[in-house]
């Protein structure tokens, strides 16, 4: 079976943790343990988030006196792919002796006229108190929105149209290589209509939507979205909270989940199942093997009745 596993940001850096390299390495060790069992039996593609990491790099770049202007988000996204990809590739190499592992910097094509480019909605970076967020907004022209525990920077998040390196990923998979790719949704680029030349964008693409698109194009059998909760919950955080054990895409969309957290994951899972007839699931990283074998998580399945 071919599986695309999308790792949430919690896989690399838990909320409130210091973004030190040693902390992220410890979390990567947990990732490798969770996914190694799947990789032994299946073709595996791993995608990952980069919200905390790209936010940290953006802060450092904006404050660096050696720069005449901060690095744009597309280049910062490429830097996070290299760093996180290296951590994952080295750890998976050690966890899977004899298995070829490759980390690939990938670019995701978006439309230059995507309306989302004018509406910053995607959270990146750390949580700030209101007064600090207001100060950063004035100083750097950044946009902020309220998140759990405070305020976070938001940036445009256009819809992914195609992963440029899909054919390369396909070739690596055909040769038995475990591929780490599409980190942070991929480096956002547009293509010139006449020449096809690629240009980067000041944006961040939702990693789960990119994972769903990549899984579709790779003809994957299963899209596995891993996060920090064991199931998708209706009325999460309220007395009426209820775990969804399985759902069709239509049922999942009726949940109206928050855009800043479960919403994109639910939409990505729904899109993949609708477009391919395959299976998707959302659940906790530590239960990755159990989720694929229907012993944990929320399974999203095709609506065979058409309604």
mmCIF file of N, CA and C in Angstrom, residues 7 25 28-37 39-40 44-46 84-103 178-180:
data_model
loop_
_atom_site.group_PDB
_atom_site.id
_atom_site.type_symbol
_atom_site.label_atom_id
_atom_site.label_comp_id
_atom_site.label_asym_id
_atom_site.label_seq_id
_atom_site.Cartn_x
_atom_site.Cartn_y
_atom_site.Cartn_z
ATOM 1 N N UNK A 7 2.672 15.099 8.781
ATOM 2 C CA UNK A 7 2.979 15.347 10.188
ATOM 3 C C UNK A 7 2.598 16.760 10.578
ATOM 4 N N UNK A 25 15.165 17.461 17.801
ATOM 5 C CA UNK A 25 15.720 16.134 17.550
ATOM 6 C C UNK A 25 15.025 15.083 18.410
ATOM 7 N N UNK A 28 11.769 14.367 16.855
ATOM 8 C CA UNK A 28 11.955 13.604 15.616
ATOM 9 C C UNK A 28 12.180 12.124 15.924
ATOM 10 N N UNK A 29 12.880 11.832 17.017
ATOM 11 C CA UNK A 29 13.082 10.437 17.405
ATOM 12 C C UNK A 29 11.732 9.749 17.622
ATOM 13 N N UNK A 30 10.794 10.470 18.213
ATOM 14 C CA UNK A 30 9.444 9.945 18.436
ATOM 15 C C UNK A 30 8.730 9.714 17.095
ATOM 16 N N UNK A 31 8.936 10.616 16.162
ATOM 17 C CA UNK A 31 8.345 10.475 14.828
ATOM 18 C C UNK A 31 8.834 9.200 14.165
ATOM 19 N N UNK A 32 10.148 8.991 14.202
ATOM 20 C CA UNK A 32 10.724 7.820 13.544
ATOM 21 C C UNK A 32 10.183 6.528 14.135
ATOM 22 N N UNK A 33 10.053 6.486 15.450
ATOM 23 C CA UNK A 33 9.506 5.306 16.108
ATOM 24 C C UNK A 33 8.080 5.035 15.643
ATOM 25 N N UNK A 34 7.295 6.105 15.522
ATOM 26 C CA UNK A 34 5.885 5.944 15.144
ATOM 27 C C UNK A 34 5.716 5.490 13.702
ATOM 28 N N UNK A 35 6.609 5.941 12.811
ATOM 29 C CA UNK A 35 6.417 5.677 11.384
ATOM 30 C C UNK A 35 7.232 4.505 10.850
ATOM 31 N N UNK A 36 8.243 4.066 11.593
ATOM 32 C CA UNK A 36 9.104 3.001 11.088
ATOM 33 C C UNK A 36 8.325 1.727 10.782
ATOM 34 N N UNK A 37 7.362 1.377 11.642
ATOM 35 C CA UNK A 37 6.588 0.150 11.414
ATOM 36 C C UNK A 37 5.809 0.215 10.108
ATOM 37 N N UNK A 39 6.687 2.070 7.491
ATOM 38 C CA UNK A 39 7.639 2.113 6.385
ATOM 39 C C UNK A 39 8.171 0.727 6.038
ATOM 40 N N UNK A 40 8.185 -0.183 7.003
ATOM 41 C CA UNK A 40 8.687 -1.536 6.724
ATOM 42 C C UNK A 40 7.761 -2.311 5.795
ATOM 43 N N UNK A 44 6.092 4.788 1.546
ATOM 44 C CA UNK A 44 5.759 5.881 2.455
ATOM 45 C C UNK A 44 6.346 7.200 1.978
ATOM 46 N N UNK A 45 5.484 8.203 1.934
ATOM 47 C CA UNK A 45 5.890 9.589 1.695
ATOM 48 C C UNK A 45 5.527 10.374 2.944
ATOM 49 N N UNK A 46 6.468 11.175 3.449
ATOM 50 C CA UNK A 46 6.235 11.952 4.660
ATOM 51 C C UNK A 46 6.282 13.438 4.331
ATOM 52 N N UNK A 84 14.483 20.541 8.583
ATOM 53 C CA UNK A 84 13.600 19.487 9.092
ATOM 54 C C UNK A 84 13.794 18.203 8.278
ATOM 55 N N UNK A 85 13.976 18.350 6.977
ATOM 56 C CA UNK A 85 14.208 17.183 6.134
ATOM 57 C C UNK A 85 15.454 16.423 6.535
ATOM 58 N N UNK A 86 16.503 17.158 6.883
ATOM 59 C CA UNK A 86 17.740 16.511 7.314
ATOM 60 C C UNK A 86 17.530 15.756 8.622
ATOM 61 N N UNK A 87 16.846 16.377 9.582
ATOM 62 C CA UNK A 87 16.582 15.711 10.859
ATOM 63 C C UNK A 87 15.779 14.426 10.646
ATOM 64 N N UNK A 88 14.737 14.520 9.820
ATOM 65 C CA UNK A 88 13.899 13.338 9.565
ATOM 66 C C UNK A 88 14.673 12.259 8.817
ATOM 67 N N UNK A 89 15.419 12.657 7.781
ATOM 68 C CA UNK A 89 16.126 11.674 6.963
ATOM 69 C C UNK A 89 17.178 10.922 7.779
ATOM 70 N N UNK A 90 17.925 11.650 8.613
ATOM 71 C CA UNK A 90 18.959 10.986 9.410
ATOM 72 C C UNK A 90 18.359 10.019 10.425
ATOM 73 N N UNK A 91 17.280 10.452 11.062
ATOM 74 C CA UNK A 91 16.687 9.613 12.101
ATOM 75 C C UNK A 91 15.999 8.388 11.494
ATOM 76 N N UNK A 92 15.313 8.571 10.376
ATOM 77 C CA UNK A 92 14.672 7.436 9.710
ATOM 78 C C UNK A 92 15.708 6.480 9.128
ATOM 79 N N UNK A 93 16.827 7.016 8.664
ATOM 80 C CA UNK A 93 17.917 6.176 8.172
ATOM 81 C C UNK A 93 18.388 5.218 9.273
ATOM 82 N N UNK A 94 18.503 5.745 10.498
ATOM 83 C CA UNK A 94 18.962 4.914 11.610
ATOM 84 C C UNK A 94 17.877 3.940 12.074
ATOM 85 N N UNK A 95 16.614 4.347 11.962
ATOM 86 C CA UNK A 95 15.514 3.492 12.416
ATOM 87 C C UNK A 95 15.186 2.383 11.424
ATOM 88 N N UNK A 96 15.612 2.563 10.156
ATOM 89 C CA UNK A 96 15.274 1.611 9.095
ATOM 90 C C UNK A 96 16.543 1.189 8.357
ATOM 91 N N UNK A 97 17.391 0.384 8.983
ATOM 92 C CA UNK A 97 18.654 -0.015 8.352
ATOM 93 C C UNK A 97 18.426 -0.666 6.993
ATOM 94 N N UNK A 98 19.177 -0.204 6.002
ATOM 95 C CA UNK A 98 19.062 -0.754 4.659
ATOM 96 C C UNK A 98 18.028 -0.086 3.776
ATOM 97 N N UNK A 99 17.165 0.742 4.369
ATOM 98 C CA UNK A 99 16.133 1.423 3.580
ATOM 99 C C UNK A 99 16.680 2.745 3.068
ATOM 100 N N UNK A 100 16.491 3.027 1.796
ATOM 101 C CA UNK A 100 16.908 4.307 1.243
ATOM 102 C C UNK A 100 15.923 5.396 1.645
ATOM 103 N N UNK A 101 16.454 6.522 2.105
ATOM 104 C CA UNK A 101 15.652 7.651 2.556
ATOM 105 C C UNK A 101 16.171 8.908 1.870
ATOM 106 N N UNK A 102 15.277 9.712 1.324
ATOM 107 C CA UNK A 102 15.675 10.959 0.669
ATOM 108 C C UNK A 102 14.777 12.090 1.134
ATOM 109 N N UNK A 103 15.390 13.224 1.451
ATOM 110 C CA UNK A 103 14.650 14.445 1.780
ATOM 111 C C UNK A 103 14.780 15.393 0.601
ATOM 112 N N UNK A 178 12.072 5.834 0.674
ATOM 113 C CA UNK A 178 11.156 6.590 1.524
ATOM 114 C C UNK A 178 11.452 8.063 1.294
ATOM 115 N N UNK A 179 10.427 8.854 0.977
ATOM 116 C CA UNK A 179 10.637 10.244 0.586
ATOM 117 C C UNK A 179 10.039 11.199 1.613
ATOM 118 N N UNK A 180 10.856 12.147 2.057
ATOM 119 C CA UNK A 180 10.405 13.268 2.877
ATOM 120 C C UNK A 180 10.326 14.479 1.961
#
